mmCIF file of C-alpha atoms in Angstrom:
data_model
loop_
_atom_site.group_PDB
_atom_site.id
_atom_site.type_symbol
_atom_site.label_atom_id
_atom_site.label_comp_id
_atom_site.label_asym_id
_atom_site.label_seq_id
_atom_site.Cartn_x
_atom_site.Cartn_y
_atom_site.Cartn_z
ATOM 1 C CA MET A 1 26.760 13.228 -147.401
ATOM 2 C CA PRO A 2 26.394 16.046 -149.942
ATOM 3 C CA LEU A 3 28.974 17.007 -152.549
ATOM 4 C CA LYS A 4 32.233 18.201 -151.003
ATOM 5 C CA THR A 5 32.840 21.247 -153.186
ATOM 6 C CA TYR A 6 29.612 22.394 -154.840
ATOM 7 C CA GLY A 7 29.626 25.585 -156.837
ATOM 8 C CA VAL A 8 29.540 27.178 -160.265
ATOM 9 C CA LEU A 9 32.288 27.596 -162.849
ATOM 10 C CA ILE A 10 31.968 30.767 -164.947
ATOM 11 C CA GLY A 11 33.989 31.154 -168.113
ATOM 12 C CA ARG A 12 34.235 31.154 -171.881
ATOM 13 C CA ALA A 13 33.732 27.989 -173.925
ATOM 14 C CA VAL A 14 36.922 27.264 -175.880
ATOM 15 C CA ASP A 15 36.490 23.771 -177.302
ATOM 16 C CA THR A 16 34.474 20.556 -176.974
ATOM 17 C CA ARG A 17 35.163 16.838 -177.251
ATOM 18 C CA ARG A 18 32.668 14.002 -177.569
ATOM 19 C CA GLU A 19 33.330 10.644 -175.920
ATOM 20 C CA SER A 20 31.707 7.365 -176.891
ATOM 21 C CA GLY A 21 31.651 3.919 -175.319
ATOM 22 C CA ASN A 22 29.594 1.933 -172.862
ATOM 23 C CA ASP A 23 31.501 2.661 -169.631
ATOM 24 C CA SER A 24 30.965 6.271 -168.581
ATOM 25 C CA PRO A 25 31.146 8.555 -171.617
ATOM 26 C CA HIS A 26 31.065 12.316 -171.163
ATOM 27 C CA TYR A 27 30.635 15.402 -173.272
ATOM 28 C CA GLN A 28 33.808 17.355 -172.496
ATOM 29 C CA ILE A 29 34.012 21.162 -172.555
ATOM 30 C CA LEU A 30 37.210 23.211 -172.367
ATOM 31 C CA VAL A 31 36.505 26.409 -170.413
ATOM 32 C CA ALA A 32 38.748 29.426 -169.766
ATOM 33 C CA ASP A 33 38.112 32.111 -167.150
ATOM 34 C CA ASP A 34 39.016 35.791 -167.550
ATOM 35 C CA SER A 35 42.505 35.250 -166.114
ATOM 36 C CA GLY A 36 43.284 32.503 -168.622
ATOM 37 C CA THR A 37 42.992 29.578 -166.197
ATOM 38 C CA ARG A 38 41.633 26.522 -167.991
ATOM 39 C CA TYR A 39 39.144 23.978 -166.724
ATOM 40 C CA ARG A 40 37.471 20.860 -168.095
ATOM 41 C CA ALA A 41 33.742 20.371 -167.627
ATOM 42 C CA ALA A 42 32.758 16.702 -167.861
ATOM 43 C CA VAL A 43 29.043 16.279 -168.626
ATOM 44 C CA ASN A 44 27.559 12.793 -168.252
ATOM 45 C CA VAL A 45 25.715 11.490 -171.305
ATOM 46 C CA LEU A 46 25.147 7.906 -170.089
ATOM 47 C CA SER A 47 24.183 6.489 -166.703
ATOM 48 C CA GLN A 48 26.098 3.655 -165.037
ATOM 49 C CA GLN A 49 22.761 2.429 -163.645
ATOM 50 C CA ARG A 50 19.866 1.132 -165.700
ATOM 51 C CA PRO A 51 18.005 2.574 -167.447
ATOM 52 C CA SER A 52 21.137 4.108 -168.938
ATOM 53 C CA GLU A 53 19.725 6.931 -171.064
ATOM 54 C CA LEU A 54 19.675 10.337 -169.352
ATOM 55 C CA LEU A 55 16.710 12.656 -169.036
ATOM 56 C CA TYR A 56 17.085 16.196 -170.319
ATOM 57 C CA PHE A 57 15.267 19.496 -170.401
ATOM 58 C CA VAL A 58 16.418 22.461 -172.505
ATOM 59 C CA SER A 59 15.125 26.008 -172.469
ATOM 60 C CA ASP A 60 16.359 28.285 -175.260
ATOM 61 C CA ASP A 61 14.910 31.310 -173.473
ATOM 62 C CA PHE A 62 15.402 30.543 -169.773
ATOM 63 C CA ARG A 63 13.783 33.060 -167.433
ATOM 64 C CA HIS A 64 14.204 32.472 -163.734
ATOM 65 C CA PRO A 65 15.381 34.656 -160.813
ATOM 66 C CA VAL A 66 18.505 32.510 -160.417
ATOM 67 C CA THR A 67 20.077 34.324 -163.380
ATOM 68 C CA ALA A 68 19.886 37.652 -161.507
ATOM 69 C CA ARG A 69 21.452 36.013 -158.430
ATOM 70 C CA LEU A 70 24.483 35.058 -160.516
ATOM 71 C CA ALA A 71 25.280 38.725 -161.157
ATOM 72 C CA GLY A 72 28.453 39.806 -159.391
ATOM 73 C CA LEU A 73 30.035 36.356 -159.177
ATOM 74 C CA ALA A 74 33.622 36.318 -160.376
ATOM 75 C CA SER A 75 34.876 34.541 -163.455
ATOM 76 C CA GLY A 76 36.333 31.137 -162.568
ATOM 77 C CA TRP A 77 35.243 28.799 -159.799
ATOM 78 C CA ASN A 78 32.773 30.014 -157.157
ATOM 79 C CA THR A 79 31.952 27.819 -154.161
ATOM 80 C CA LEU A 80 28.268 28.171 -153.262
ATOM 81 C CA PRO A 81 26.937 27.758 -149.717
ATOM 82 C CA SER A 82 24.019 25.399 -149.259
ATOM 83 C CA GLY A 83 20.478 26.648 -148.858
ATOM 84 C CA PRO A 84 17.706 28.528 -150.665
ATOM 85 C CA GLY A 85 17.791 32.152 -151.728
ATOM 86 C CA GLY A 86 21.125 32.062 -153.561
ATOM 87 C CA PRO A 87 22.253 31.001 -157.031
ATOM 88 C CA ASN A 88 22.203 27.304 -156.077
ATOM 89 C CA LEU A 89 20.213 24.877 -158.213
ATOM 90 C CA ASP A 90 17.664 22.401 -156.847
ATOM 91 C CA PHE A 91 15.495 20.503 -159.330
ATOM 92 C CA VAL A 92 12.901 19.626 -156.663
ATOM 93 C CA ARG A 93 12.700 22.885 -154.675
ATOM 94 C CA GLY A 94 13.930 25.603 -157.052
ATOM 95 C CA ASN A 95 11.054 25.498 -159.579
ATOM 96 C CA LEU A 96 13.589 25.735 -162.389
ATOM 97 C CA PHE A 97 11.457 23.760 -164.859
ATOM 98 C CA ASP A 98 8.613 21.251 -165.004
ATOM 99 C CA PRO A 99 10.133 17.760 -164.497
ATOM 100 C CA ALA A 100 7.238 16.279 -166.459
ATOM 101 C CA LEU A 101 8.724 17.897 -169.580
ATOM 102 C CA MET A 102 12.027 15.996 -169.370
ATOM 103 C CA ARG A 103 12.722 13.516 -172.158
ATOM 104 C CA LYS A 104 15.324 10.781 -172.592
ATOM 105 C CA LEU A 105 18.035 10.606 -175.243
ATOM 106 C CA PRO A 106 20.759 8.085 -176.100
ATOM 107 C CA PRO A 107 24.331 9.322 -175.578
ATOM 108 C CA ASP A 108 25.799 9.163 -179.090
ATOM 109 C CA LEU A 109 24.292 7.904 -182.354
ATOM 110 C CA GLU A 110 25.180 8.164 -186.039
ATOM 111 C CA GLY A 111 23.479 11.060 -187.762
ATOM 112 C CA PRO A 112 22.593 14.641 -186.766
ATOM 113 C CA ASP A 113 20.352 15.899 -183.973
ATOM 114 C CA ASN A 114 19.442 12.503 -182.521
ATOM 115 C CA ASP A 115 21.457 12.107 -179.321
ATOM 116 C CA LEU A 116 22.435 13.895 -176.129
ATOM 117 C CA ALA A 117 25.865 14.940 -177.414
ATOM 118 C CA ASP A 118 24.182 16.613 -180.408
ATOM 119 C CA LEU A 119 21.861 18.472 -178.054
ATOM 120 C CA LEU A 120 24.783 19.763 -175.979
ATOM 121 C CA ASP A 121 26.702 20.675 -179.133
ATOM 122 C CA HIS A 122 23.797 22.844 -180.272
ATOM 123 C CA SER A 123 24.185 25.149 -177.258
ATOM 124 C CA VAL A 124 27.895 24.910 -176.460
ATOM 125 C CA ARG A 125 29.236 25.279 -180.009
ATOM 126 C CA ARG A 126 27.218 28.492 -180.290
ATOM 127 C CA ALA A 127 29.001 29.709 -177.170
ATOM 128 C CA VAL A 128 32.401 28.743 -178.607
ATOM 129 C CA ALA A 129 31.657 30.875 -181.683
ATOM 130 C CA ASP A 130 30.423 33.830 -179.603
ATOM 131 C CA GLN A 131 33.352 35.373 -177.748
ATOM 132 C CA GLU A 132 31.003 37.306 -175.467
ATOM 133 C CA ALA A 133 29.000 34.256 -174.368
ATOM 134 C CA ARG A 134 29.629 32.867 -170.888
ATOM 135 C CA LEU A 135 29.046 29.393 -169.516
ATOM 136 C CA TYR A 136 27.787 28.781 -165.984
ATOM 137 C CA LEU A 137 28.514 25.166 -165.033
ATOM 138 C CA PHE A 138 27.070 23.945 -161.727
ATOM 139 C CA GLY A 139 28.503 20.841 -160.078
ATOM 140 C CA GLU A 140 31.434 19.555 -158.045
ATOM 141 C CA ARG A 141 34.989 20.863 -158.415
ATOM 142 C CA TRP A 142 38.017 18.639 -158.791
ATOM 143 C CA GLY A 143 41.709 19.669 -158.743
ATOM 144 C CA SER A 144 43.845 21.410 -159.216
ATOM 145 C CA GLU A 145 46.156 18.475 -159.886
ATOM 146 C CA ALA A 146 49.674 19.889 -159.667
ATOM 147 C CA GLY A 147 52.011 18.365 -162.262
ATOM 148 C CA THR A 148 49.226 16.413 -163.973
ATOM 149 C CA LYS A 149 48.037 17.323 -167.452
ATOM 150 C CA ASP A 150 44.351 17.207 -168.204
ATOM 151 C CA LYS A 151 43.628 13.833 -169.824
ATOM 152 C CA ILE A 152 41.354 15.281 -172.520
ATOM 153 C CA PHE A 153 42.681 18.718 -173.466
ATOM 154 C CA GLY A 154 46.253 18.471 -172.147
ATOM 155 C CA PHE A 155 46.449 21.738 -170.194
ATOM 156 C CA LEU A 156 48.377 21.966 -166.933
ATOM 157 C CA PRO A 157 47.472 21.679 -164.095
ATOM 158 C CA GLY A 158 44.387 19.541 -164.622
ATOM 159 C CA ASN A 159 41.234 20.777 -162.906
ATOM 160 C CA GLY A 160 37.550 21.172 -163.614
ATOM 161 C CA VAL A 161 33.967 20.407 -162.675
ATOM 162 C CA HIS A 162 31.761 17.322 -162.952
ATOM 163 C CA ASP A 163 28.417 16.071 -161.545
ATOM 164 C CA ILE A 164 26.667 18.518 -163.879
ATOM 165 C CA HIS A 165 23.318 16.812 -163.297
ATOM 166 C CA MET A 166 20.709 16.205 -160.587
ATOM 167 C CA ASN A 167 22.496 15.293 -157.328
ATOM 168 C CA GLN A 168 19.737 13.974 -155.054
ATOM 169 C CA GLY A 169 17.365 11.028 -154.882
ATOM 170 C CA ASN A 170 20.185 8.643 -155.855
ATOM 171 C CA SER A 171 20.198 4.912 -155.246
ATOM 172 C CA GLY A 172 22.890 2.337 -154.543
ATOM 173 C CA ARG A 173 26.461 3.544 -154.182
ATOM 174 C CA PHE A 174 25.556 7.010 -155.472
ATOM 175 C CA ARG A 175 23.281 7.682 -152.490
ATOM 176 C CA ASP A 176 26.257 9.138 -150.578
ATOM 177 C CA ALA A 177 26.299 12.122 -152.953
ATOM 178 C CA ASP A 178 22.715 13.141 -152.096
ATOM 179 C CA GLY A 179 22.072 16.687 -150.934
ATOM 180 C CA VAL A 180 19.688 19.601 -151.388
ATOM 181 C CA TRP A 181 20.439 22.847 -153.235
ATOM 182 C CA GLN A 182 23.407 21.223 -154.987
ATOM 183 C CA ASP A 183 22.076 20.073 -158.351
ATOM 184 C CA GLY A 184 24.181 20.522 -161.456
ATOM 185 C CA GLY A 185 23.285 22.279 -164.659
ATOM 186 C CA LEU A 186 24.562 24.230 -167.635
ATOM 187 C CA LEU A 187 23.496 27.817 -168.308
ATOM 188 C CA VAL A 188 24.758 29.858 -171.256
ATOM 189 C CA HIS A 189 24.372 33.628 -171.360
ATOM 190 C CA PHE A 190 24.454 35.403 -174.734
ATOM 191 C CA PRO A 191 24.773 39.108 -173.775
ATOM 192 C CA ALA A 192 24.133 40.502 -177.257
ATOM 193 C CA GLN A 193 20.643 38.992 -177.239
ATOM 194 C CA ASP A 194 20.297 39.177 -173.436
ATOM 195 C CA ARG A 195 19.282 35.535 -173.681
ATOM 196 C CA TRP A 196 19.903 32.613 -171.359
ATOM 197 C CA VAL A 197 19.936 28.986 -172.490
ATOM 198 C CA ALA A 198 19.582 26.253 -169.851
ATOM 199 C CA VAL A 199 20.326 22.523 -170.023
ATOM 200 C CA PHE A 200 19.277 20.294 -167.110
ATOM 201 C CA LEU A 201 20.085 16.569 -166.879
ATOM 202 C CA ALA A 202 18.933 13.775 -164.567
ATOM 203 C CA PHE A 203 19.209 10.005 -164.335
ATOM 204 C CA GLN A 204 16.096 7.891 -164.763
ATOM 205 C CA SER A 205 17.009 6.009 -161.569
ATOM 206 C CA GLN A 206 16.760 9.165 -159.423
ATOM 207 C CA SER A 207 13.768 9.983 -157.237
ATOM 208 C CA TRP A 208 11.848 13.264 -157.402
ATOM 209 C CA LYS A 209 10.491 12.993 -153.859
ATOM 210 C CA THR A 210 13.430 13.723 -151.578
ATOM 211 C CA ASP A 211 14.025 14.720 -147.970
ATOM 212 C CA ASP A 212 14.410 18.474 -147.428
ATOM 213 C CA VAL A 213 17.530 17.975 -145.278
ATOM 214 C CA THR A 214 19.399 14.983 -146.697
ATOM 215 C CA GLY A 215 18.211 14.844 -150.289
ATOM 216 C CA HIS A 216 17.616 11.095 -149.852
ATOM 217 C CA THR A 217 14.623 9.421 -151.433
ATOM 218 C CA ILE A 218 11.520 9.467 -149.250
ATOM 219 C CA GLY A 219 10.728 5.792 -149.157
ATOM 220 C CA ASP A 220 6.995 5.750 -148.499
ATOM 221 C CA VAL A 221 5.914 7.813 -151.497
ATOM 222 C CA ASP A 222 6.107 7.439 -155.261
ATOM 223 C CA GLY A 223 9.314 9.174 -156.262
ATOM 224 C CA SER A 224 8.820 9.088 -160.026
ATOM 225 C CA ARG A 225 8.577 12.229 -162.117
ATOM 226 C CA PRO A 226 5.093 13.715 -162.438
ATOM 227 C CA VAL A 227 3.174 12.741 -165.562
ATOM 228 C CA PRO A 228 2.091 15.748 -167.671
ATOM 229 C CA GLY A 229 -1.424 16.883 -166.831
ATOM 230 C CA THR A 230 -1.853 14.733 -163.708
ATOM 231 C CA ARG A 231 -1.192 17.263 -160.940
ATOM 232 C CA PRO A 232 -4.668 18.150 -159.709
ATOM 233 C CA VAL A 233 -4.059 21.485 -157.955
ATOM 234 C CA ARG A 234 -1.909 24.043 -159.736
ATOM 235 C CA ILE A 235 -0.611 27.538 -159.015
ATOM 236 C CA VAL A 236 -1.994 29.572 -161.896
ATOM 237 C CA ALA A 237 -1.400 33.189 -160.849
ATOM 238 C CA ALA A 238 0.041 35.461 -158.148
ATOM 239 C CA LEU A 239 -0.381 39.106 -157.227
ATOM 240 C CA VAL A 240 3.259 39.750 -156.343
ATOM 241 C CA ASN A 241 3.367 43.543 -156.273
ATOM 242 C CA PRO A 242 -0.053 44.863 -155.116
ATOM 243 C CA ARG A 243 -0.965 48.516 -155.004
ATOM 244 C CA GLY A 244 -1.143 50.154 -151.626
ATOM 245 C CA PRO A 245 1.001 50.614 -148.523
ATOM 246 C CA VAL A 246 2.940 47.923 -146.679
ATOM 247 C CA PRO A 247 1.927 45.312 -145.636
ATOM 248 C CA GLU A 248 0.792 44.516 -149.139
ATOM 249 C CA ALA A 249 -2.071 42.114 -149.844
ATOM 250 C CA GLU A 250 -0.121 39.513 -151.808
ATOM 251 C CA THR A 251 -2.195 36.626 -153.146
ATOM 252 C CA VAL A 252 -1.683 33.297 -154.908
ATOM 253 C CA THR A 253 -4.423 31.743 -157.054
ATOM 254 C CA LEU A 254 -4.891 27.961 -157.096
ATOM 255 C CA LEU A 255 -6.898 25.929 -159.600
ATOM 256 C CA ASN A 256 -8.210 22.395 -159.193
ATOM 257 C CA ALA A 257 -7.802 21.060 -162.734
ATOM 258 C CA SER A 258 -8.984 17.556 -161.829
ATOM 259 C CA PRO A 259 -12.525 16.104 -162.066
ATOM 260 C CA ASP A 260 -12.598 15.405 -158.305
ATOM 261 C CA ALA A 261 -12.680 17.601 -155.216
ATOM 262 C CA VAL A 262 -9.335 17.949 -153.402
ATOM 263 C CA ASP A 263 -9.156 18.455 -149.648
ATOM 264 C CA LEU A 264 -6.669 21.276 -149.004
ATOM 265 C CA THR A 265 -6.617 20.828 -145.222
ATOM 266 C CA GLY A 266 -3.009 21.071 -144.057
ATOM 267 C CA TRP A 267 -1.727 22.412 -147.397
ATOM 268 C CA GLN A 268 0.714 25.358 -147.447
ATOM 269 C CA LEU A 269 2.325 27.865 -149.780
ATOM 270 C CA GLN A 270 6.097 28.338 -149.476
ATOM 271 C CA ASP A 271 8.343 31.151 -150.720
ATOM 272 C CA ARG A 272 11.954 30.928 -151.928
ATOM 273 C CA LEU A 273 13.361 31.185 -148.385
ATOM 274 C CA GLY A 274 11.138 28.448 -146.998
ATOM 275 C CA ARG A 275 8.596 30.665 -145.236
ATOM 276 C CA ARG A 276 5.092 29.233 -145.306
ATOM 277 C CA SER A 277 1.485 30.370 -145.258
ATOM 278 C CA ALA A 278 -1.482 28.079 -144.684
ATOM 279 C CA VAL A 279 -3.998 27.393 -147.437
ATOM 280 C CA PRO A 280 -7.624 27.631 -146.244
ATOM 281 C CA ALA A 281 -8.790 24.188 -145.138
ATOM 282 C CA GLY A 282 -11.546 22.277 -146.851
ATOM 283 C CA PRO A 283 -12.368 20.839 -150.267
ATOM 284 C CA LEU A 284 -11.667 22.623 -153.536
ATOM 285 C CA ALA A 285 -14.317 21.627 -156.040
ATOM 286 C CA PRO A 286 -13.464 20.307 -159.532
ATOM 287 C CA GLY A 287 -12.569 23.174 -161.839
ATOM 288 C CA ALA A 288 -12.769 25.706 -159.014
ATOM 289 C CA SER A 289 -10.165 28.333 -158.181
ATOM 290 C CA LEU A 290 -9.093 29.693 -154.813
ATOM 291 C CA VAL A 291 -7.386 33.005 -154.092
ATOM 292 C CA VAL A 292 -5.100 32.580 -151.061
ATOM 293 C CA ARG A 293 -4.055 35.738 -149.255
ATOM 294 C CA LEU A 294 -0.575 35.540 -147.771
ATOM 295 C CA GLY A 295 -0.116 36.974 -144.324
ATOM 296 C CA GLY A 296 2.608 36.631 -141.726
ATOM 297 C CA GLY A 297 4.318 33.752 -143.508
ATOM 298 C CA ALA A 298 5.334 33.400 -147.154
ATOM 299 C CA GLN A 299 6.416 36.633 -148.837
ATOM 300 C CA LEU A 300 6.663 37.371 -152.555
ATOM 301 C CA GLY A 301 9.645 39.629 -153.212
ATOM 302 C CA ASN A 302 9.592 42.094 -156.082
ATOM 303 C CA HIS A 303 13.044 41.009 -157.305
ATOM 304 C CA GLY A 304 11.911 37.583 -158.462
ATOM 305 C CA GLY A 305 11.193 34.440 -156.519
ATOM 306 C CA GLU A 306 9.716 30.965 -156.304
ATOM 307 C CA ILE A 307 6.337 29.801 -155.009
ATOM 308 C CA SER A 308 5.745 26.174 -154.031
ATOM 309 C CA LEU A 309 2.495 24.450 -153.102
ATOM 310 C CA LEU A 310 2.946 21.754 -150.429
ATOM 311 C CA ASP A 311 0.384 19.079 -149.627
ATOM 312 C CA ALA A 312 -0.585 17.891 -146.139
ATOM 313 C CA ARG A 313 2.505 15.629 -146.037
ATOM 314 C CA GLY A 314 4.784 18.567 -146.840
ATOM 315 C CA LEU A 315 5.518 17.259 -150.325
ATOM 316 C CA LYS A 316 5.553 19.630 -153.278
ATOM 317 C CA ALA A 317 2.354 19.438 -155.299
ATOM 318 C CA ASP A 318 3.272 22.249 -157.698
ATOM 319 C CA GLY A 319 5.765 25.072 -158.097
ATOM 320 C CA VAL A 320 6.346 28.197 -160.186
ATOM 321 C CA SER A 321 8.856 31.021 -160.454
ATOM 322 C CA TYR A 322 8.731 34.643 -161.552
ATOM 323 C CA THR A 323 11.345 37.241 -162.481
ATOM 324 C CA ALA A 324 11.899 40.819 -161.356
ATOM 325 C CA VAL A 325 10.594 42.008 -164.724
ATOM 326 C CA GLN A 326 7.306 40.179 -164.155
ATOM 327 C CA ALA A 327 7.023 41.605 -160.644
ATOM 328 C CA ALA A 328 7.798 45.192 -161.648
ATOM 329 C CA ARG A 329 4.296 46.180 -162.762
ATOM 330 C CA GLU A 330 2.466 47.286 -159.639
ATOM 331 C CA GLY A 331 -1.033 45.885 -159.314
ATOM 332 C CA TRP A 332 -0.689 43.411 -162.157
ATOM 333 C CA THR A 333 -1.196 39.688 -161.564
ATOM 334 C CA VAL A 334 1.530 37.341 -162.842
ATOM 335 C CA VAL A 335 -0.083 34.490 -164.770
ATOM 336 C CA PHE A 336 1.770 31.158 -164.955
#
């Protein structure tokens, strides 16, 4: 079953604490909301399943429509309903980043800038120093624990958020936590620079091919992360905001980057709400491009969105996202 209380904690970073050890060390963050309520965010830096080192991806200039969807949420804890179209995170379906770019890091080593705790420190300590910065921590809520002090920072009552990592495609005893649109993550907004920093974590044991309803691993396909440069058909451009009256002639451009023809029969394009449009059937020659006109199915909103390319089995072959700023220029094609 999915996480019981998935959502996002919004607040100011007050302090941090690094844990070491071989059991289940965490990078601990003390967070305060605008009313002064304190929370502890426990970020995993080591997996209990082998291989133990976590995968990470960091963007120091994160641009994705999810940041606009966070506008208006209150400081403190916000429970998020499941499903696409909101501020929920989903590493497989949300096109937040390219999983092939994730790298692994040990949890805590001697010396600077060589472990996962150092990487988290780089972003979070900047937020501690910047009183205007705000953390957005996605995961599962615990507490509040009346009469119980927090075991790390000592505030009362203890409460906070954990599971700040991918929460689908699990194996073994962690399979019960699988779900879609409930992945964890850490976003930091620096208003003075109007800049977002994003940190995404996953376990090496997790699958990247998961069921759209349960989030469980799909057993008959390779669930490993894509290898850079091996996805044959890519989304390379989209005309999101065409000139002319409604209905607009929105298009998505595909490119076969491989040396072999790819049969696109049964392939589809999907928007952020799950609506789909068929890709013209037949082979796409090596190095060839194909402009797909969307009609009566997938729709590309002008306020930002996601576009996914699904193969004949319904599995994601590629995915991109675009922001409202990119979509604002009428008649211009967004290039990915």
